[in-house]
């Protein structure tokens, strides 16, 4: 069994803890390698290395930093099958999705390669004569990147791409469920030419490695994707530093009585059961017009029951990520039954870490399964009478990441775009499928208003600097000119 190191100042090495943990393939429940159980001391050394590397990295022209990202994209592209299989093996999503996880990183690195030649500021006027005023983007410093396991390549790339092109150095702490994918991605960036100390990677528990990173005074920014509970803890404990939060959600699909029903069913199957429901954009609520409820339910159950469950490399629906996740899903299903939601299919754990697509109906907005993130292949059909009620139900949760409506009526669609309180709204498509050149993030409990990806990624991982250049040869003072009383 191979043992992997942590990366500090360009050197892969053991943790000073002397301890390791295993990463498990959830399809077979067998270990795929041993990883360092990092500790606070490792984080301190990693932050010091990142701080030192920052001095020269920030001065490298952004176009040159960007070229490294392009090279990394090309390496991933060349060996996409290898990296995609690794996603499926360690995380448990079907191979097609494992490959698309890697494709997302390829696209992201290519996009941020382009940002090396953009990274626009604003040029504006000055209120004073012979004075120029404009803004530039400057790096933030050492950034702590903390990621979950469900997109083990794509999510790290969303952070690494903009962080690096903007001139920051990083300490990256991946989820302990998917350390191998994180290490392989960082090795790709090393191969592409990242100088030592610019990326440091420390594996290990959130409660030690993550916590120290969040609290470290030399870390200027924390970019976090994960659960709301951890996001709240970070908000309370990070001190004065920039924080980017991408948290959970409870995403709805609305199906109107005028919808193309087959399309809505296909979109719901993909959003509710793709990635075994383990997406922050998964649709765990389907708000259905009563007029088509019965027809929709019949088609949805039939489609869900056709899905092939088994080893992620060869089936459509892979396992849940670990036993804790499976217990959590089962617990929510049991609560759903107790609260008198009507079970249409699934509802009982399978062998190993598998769980069948599960559909409840007659779910009302106050039920626990209509409010809390389940993060498994469970969806709740919620019948409504009209669009106004549908939007009210959709908005009746603490989260606000992704939303969707199936309708043929432009008035319904435009009203939904205006009134759904979510960071993303799809028309006639499922709640999943974001593209890397557009901002991604949510309202309410899903985050703190930051957005990742696209141009928003540059905004997130850089600061504005405002520049004034006075070429008048005298000390001009803003707001000091007496404009006198207003003339009538
Ligand atoms: P999690 O919060 O348990 O863990 C996320 C990361 O935080 C892990 O690396 C973990 O080790 C670390 N961590 C835990 N405690 C910490 C602490 N005190 N300080 C610092 N770091 C700590 O989440 P998870 O189970 O890995 O991921 C699933 C969650 O992520 C779901 O809620 C899902 O919706 C969310 N998610 C959100 C998005 C998005 O973009 N909005 C994308 C994917 C996943």
mmCIF file of N, CA and C and ligand atoms in Angstrom, residues 146-151 155 158 173-177 204-207 209-211 214 224-231 233-234 245-249 279-281 324 373 375 401 440-441 446 452, ligand 1:
data_model
loop_
_atom_site.group_PDB
_atom_site.id
_atom_site.type_symbol
_atom_site.label_atom_id
_atom_site.label_comp_id
_atom_site.label_asym_id
_atom_site.label_seq_id
_atom_site.Cartn_x
_atom_site.Cartn_y
_atom_site.Cartn_z
ATOM 1 N N UNK A 146 -9.911 25.217 1.465
ATOM 2 C CA UNK A 146 -10.452 24.041 2.170
ATOM 3 C C UNK A 146 -11.610 23.481 1.341
ATOM 4 N N UNK A 147 -11.502 22.205 0.981
ATOM 5 C CA UNK A 147 -12.463 21.660 0.003
ATOM 6 C C UNK A 147 -13.157 20.394 0.492
ATOM 7 N N UNK A 148 -14.348 20.105 -0.081
ATOM 8 C CA UNK A 148 -15.070 18.869 0.238
ATOM 9 C C UNK A 148 -14.633 17.751 -0.708
ATOM 10 N N UNK A 149 -15.356 16.643 -0.646
ATOM 11 C CA UNK A 149 -14.955 15.451 -1.405
ATOM 12 C C UNK A 149 -15.785 15.242 -2.665
ATOM 13 N N UNK A 150 -16.906 15.962 -2.829
ATOM 14 C CA UNK A 150 -17.839 15.545 -3.886
ATOM 15 C C UNK A 150 -17.405 15.934 -5.296
ATOM 16 N N UNK A 151 -16.568 16.980 -5.416
ATOM 17 C CA UNK A 151 -15.913 17.295 -6.692
ATOM 18 C C UNK A 151 -14.418 17.395 -6.402
ATOM 19 N N UNK A 155 -13.593 21.238 -7.775
ATOM 20 C CA UNK A 155 -13.671 22.310 -6.769
ATOM 21 C C UNK A 155 -12.283 22.857 -6.416
ATOM 22 N N UNK A 158 -11.330 25.253 -9.088
ATOM 23 C CA UNK A 158 -12.046 26.535 -9.034
ATOM 24 C C UNK A 158 -11.346 27.528 -8.110
ATOM 25 N N UNK A 173 -5.994 22.382 1.867
ATOM 26 C CA UNK A 173 -6.371 21.273 2.755
ATOM 27 C C UNK A 173 -7.595 20.576 2.157
ATOM 28 N N UNK A 174 -7.377 19.430 1.516
ATOM 29 C CA UNK A 174 -8.507 18.727 0.899
ATOM 30 C C UNK A 174 -9.271 17.886 1.914
ATOM 31 N N UNK A 175 -10.421 17.386 1.498
ATOM 32 C CA UNK A 175 -11.217 16.486 2.345
ATOM 33 C C UNK A 175 -10.460 15.182 2.585
ATOM 34 N N UNK A 176 -10.624 14.619 3.755
ATOM 35 C CA UNK A 176 -9.953 13.347 4.071
ATOM 36 C C UNK A 176 -10.608 12.168 3.355
ATOM 37 N N UNK A 177 -11.742 12.391 2.661
ATOM 38 C CA UNK A 177 -12.339 11.323 1.861
ATOM 39 C C UNK A 177 -11.696 11.230 0.478
ATOM 40 N N UNK A 204 -5.266 15.914 6.321
ATOM 41 C CA UNK A 204 -5.520 15.697 7.747
ATOM 42 C C UNK A 204 -6.870 16.243 8.158
ATOM 43 N N UNK A 205 -7.215 16.094 9.434
ATOM 44 C CA UNK A 205 -8.561 16.450 9.889
ATOM 45 C C UNK A 205 -8.870 17.945 9.825
ATOM 46 N N UNK A 206 -10.142 18.237 9.601
ATOM 47 C CA UNK A 206 -10.594 19.633 9.652
ATOM 48 C C UNK A 206 -10.380 20.231 11.033
ATOM 49 N N UNK A 207 -10.551 19.386 12.052
ATOM 50 C CA UNK A 207 -10.487 19.893 13.423
ATOM 51 C C UNK A 207 -9.080 20.301 13.861
ATOM 52 N N UNK A 209 -5.952 20.508 11.114
ATOM 53 C CA UNK A 209 -5.337 21.179 9.958
ATOM 54 C C UNK A 209 -6.209 22.345 9.483
ATOM 55 N N UNK A 210 -7.519 22.062 9.284
ATOM 56 C CA UNK A 210 -8.420 23.119 8.809
ATOM 57 C C UNK A 210 -8.514 24.243 9.820
ATOM 58 N N UNK A 211 -8.654 23.872 11.068
ATOM 59 C CA UNK A 211 -8.833 24.866 12.145
ATOM 60 C C UNK A 211 -7.618 25.798 12.219
ATOM 61 N N UNK A 214 -7.563 28.227 9.360
ATOM 62 C CA UNK A 214 -8.575 29.286 9.522
ATOM 63 C C UNK A 214 -8.094 30.343 10.522
ATOM 64 N N UNK A 224 -13.577 28.494 1.275
ATOM 65 C CA UNK A 224 -14.107 27.241 1.816
ATOM 66 C C UNK A 224 -15.317 26.764 1.027
ATOM 67 N N UNK A 225 -15.342 25.490 0.683
ATOM 68 C CA UNK A 225 -16.547 24.850 0.162
ATOM 69 C C UNK A 225 -16.840 23.659 1.049
ATOM 70 N N UNK A 226 -18.049 23.590 1.571
ATOM 71 C CA UNK A 226 -18.418 22.483 2.447
ATOM 72 C C UNK A 226 -19.750 22.745 3.114
ATOM 73 N N UNK A 227 -19.922 22.183 4.291
ATOM 74 C CA UNK A 227 -21.236 22.245 4.935
ATOM 75 C C UNK A 227 -21.473 23.599 5.602
ATOM 76 N N UNK A 228 -22.749 23.894 5.837
ATOM 77 C CA UNK A 228 -23.123 25.158 6.470
ATOM 78 C C UNK A 228 -22.552 25.229 7.890
ATOM 79 N N UNK A 229 -22.562 24.089 8.586
ATOM 80 C CA UNK A 229 -22.078 24.083 9.973
ATOM 81 C C UNK A 229 -20.605 24.500 10.017
ATOM 82 N N UNK A 230 -19.785 23.941 9.127
ATOM 83 C CA UNK A 230 -18.365 24.306 9.122
ATOM 84 C C UNK A 230 -18.198 25.763 8.670
ATOM 85 N N UNK A 231 -18.999 26.173 7.703
ATOM 86 C CA UNK A 231 -18.945 27.570 7.233
ATOM 87 C C UNK A 231 -19.241 28.548 8.359
ATOM 88 N N UNK A 233 -18.767 27.963 11.551
ATOM 89 C CA UNK A 233 -17.634 27.923 12.483
ATOM 90 C C UNK A 233 -16.500 28.813 11.961
ATOM 91 N N UNK A 234 -16.248 28.719 10.664
ATOM 92 C CA UNK A 234 -15.167 29.520 10.059
ATOM 93 C C UNK A 234 -15.469 31.008 10.222
ATOM 94 N N UNK A 245 -17.338 31.617 1.086
ATOM 95 C CA UNK A 245 -18.072 30.437 1.554
ATOM 96 C C UNK A 245 -19.013 29.918 0.480
ATOM 97 N N UNK A 246 -18.863 28.646 0.145
ATOM 98 C CA UNK A 246 -19.789 27.969 -0.779
ATOM 99 C C UNK A 246 -20.353 26.786 -0.006
ATOM 100 N N UNK A 247 -21.584 26.915 0.482
ATOM 101 C CA UNK A 247 -22.110 25.933 1.437
ATOM 102 C C UNK A 247 -23.218 25.078 0.813
ATOM 103 N N UNK A 248 -24.012 24.484 1.649
ATOM 104 C CA UNK A 248 -25.012 23.537 1.170
ATOM 105 C C UNK A 248 -26.220 24.192 0.530
ATOM 106 N N UNK A 249 -27.207 23.347 0.181
ATOM 107 C CA UNK A 249 -28.445 23.916 -0.357
ATOM 108 C C UNK A 249 -29.589 22.910 -0.309
ATOM 109 N N UNK A 279 -24.518 16.307 -4.656
ATOM 110 C CA UNK A 279 -24.098 17.570 -5.274
ATOM 111 C C UNK A 279 -24.712 18.698 -4.482
ATOM 112 N N UNK A 280 -23.985 19.804 -4.376
ATOM 113 C CA UNK A 280 -24.572 20.964 -3.697
ATOM 114 C C UNK A 280 -25.752 21.504 -4.511
ATOM 115 N N UNK A 281 -25.810 21.146 -5.810
ATOM 116 C CA UNK A 281 -26.903 21.621 -6.659
ATOM 117 C C UNK A 281 -27.978 20.540 -6.894
ATOM 118 N N UNK A 324 -20.954 7.093 7.280
ATOM 119 C CA UNK A 324 -21.616 8.220 7.955
ATOM 120 C C UNK A 324 -22.683 8.833 7.041
ATOM 121 N N UNK A 373 -30.692 19.668 4.139
ATOM 122 C CA UNK A 373 -29.917 19.045 3.065
ATOM 123 C C UNK A 373 -29.664 17.577 3.414
ATOM 124 N N UNK A 375 -28.195 15.220 1.022
ATOM 125 C CA UNK A 375 -26.957 14.859 0.325
ATOM 126 C C UNK A 375 -26.907 13.368 -0.003
ATOM 127 N N UNK A 401 -28.966 28.036 -3.408
ATOM 128 C CA UNK A 401 -27.959 27.868 -4.466
ATOM 129 C C UNK A 401 -28.588 27.799 -5.858
ATOM 130 N N UNK A 440 -20.662 31.309 -9.849
ATOM 131 C CA UNK A 440 -21.351 30.198 -9.191
ATOM 132 C C UNK A 440 -21.419 30.488 -7.695
ATOM 133 N N UNK A 441 -22.607 30.390 -7.123
ATOM 134 C CA UNK A 441 -22.748 30.599 -5.680
ATOM 135 C C UNK A 441 -24.198 30.880 -5.354
ATOM 136 N N UNK A 446 -26.517 29.599 1.860
ATOM 137 C CA UNK A 446 -25.547 28.942 0.987
ATOM 138 C C UNK A 446 -24.192 29.639 1.007
ATOM 139 N N UNK A 452 -17.842 32.049 -7.026
ATOM 140 C CA UNK A 452 -16.649 31.452 -7.615
ATOM 141 C C UNK A 452 -16.826 31.367 -9.124
HETATM 142 P P1 LIG B 1 -17.568 19.532 5.574
HETATM 143 O O1 LIG B 1 -17.942 20.898 6.001
HETATM 144 O O2 LIG B 1 -17.739 18.419 6.533
HETATM 145 O O3 LIG B 1 -16.023 19.492 5.162
HETATM 146 C C1 LIG B 1 -15.479 20.349 4.155
HETATM 147 C C2 LIG B 1 -14.008 20.561 4.442
HETATM 148 O O4 LIG B 1 -13.868 21.320 5.649
HETATM 149 C C3 LIG B 1 -13.217 19.267 4.661
HETATM 150 O O5 LIG B 1 -11.958 19.389 4.057
HETATM 151 C C4 LIG B 1 -13.112 19.212 6.173
HETATM 152 O O6 LIG B 1 -12.014 18.462 6.625
HETATM 153 C C5 LIG B 1 -12.956 20.688 6.509
HETATM 154 N N1 LIG B 1 -13.276 21.076 7.902
HETATM 155 C C6 LIG B 1 -14.110 20.458 8.768
HETATM 156 N N2 LIG B 1 -14.138 21.131 9.957
HETATM 157 C C7 LIG B 1 -13.327 22.199 9.809
HETATM 158 C C8 LIG B 1 -12.954 23.286 10.659
HETATM 159 N N3 LIG B 1 -13.394 23.390 11.902
HETATM 160 N N4 LIG B 1 -12.116 24.217 10.173
HETATM 161 C C9 LIG B 1 -11.664 24.137 8.916
HETATM 162 N N5 LIG B 1 -11.961 23.137 8.064
HETATM 163 C C10 LIG B 1 -12.787 22.176 8.511
HETATM 164 O O7 LIG B 1 -18.343 19.243 4.214
HETATM 165 P P2 LIG B 1 -18.300 17.923 3.309
HETATM 166 O O8 LIG B 1 -19.121 16.860 3.941
HETATM 167 O O9 LIG B 1 -16.889 17.582 2.926
HETATM 168 O O10 LIG B 1 -19.012 18.417 1.971
HETATM 169 C C11 LIG B 1 -20.408 18.363 1.772
HETATM 170 C C12 LIG B 1 -21.006 19.734 1.891
HETATM 171 O O11 LIG B 1 -20.380 20.608 0.970
HETATM 172 C C13 LIG B 1 -22.485 19.777 1.556
HETATM 173 O O12 LIG B 1 -23.170 20.595 2.472
HETATM 174 C C14 LIG B 1 -22.508 20.414 0.168
HETATM 175 O O13 LIG B 1 -23.705 21.066 -0.162
HETATM 176 C C15 LIG B 1 -21.364 21.360 0.272
HETATM 177 N N6 LIG B 1 -20.880 21.755 -1.056
HETATM 178 C C16 LIG B 1 -21.116 23.033 -1.478
HETATM 179 C C17 LIG B 1 -20.718 23.421 -2.748
HETATM 180 C C18 LIG B 1 -20.962 24.827 -3.235
HETATM 181 O O14 LIG B 1 -20.284 25.239 -4.159
HETATM 182 N N7 LIG B 1 -21.894 25.581 -2.662
HETATM 183 C C19 LIG B 1 -20.073 22.505 -3.581
HETATM 184 C C20 LIG B 1 -19.864 21.216 -3.113
HETATM 185 C C21 LIG B 1 -20.260 20.845 -1.838
#
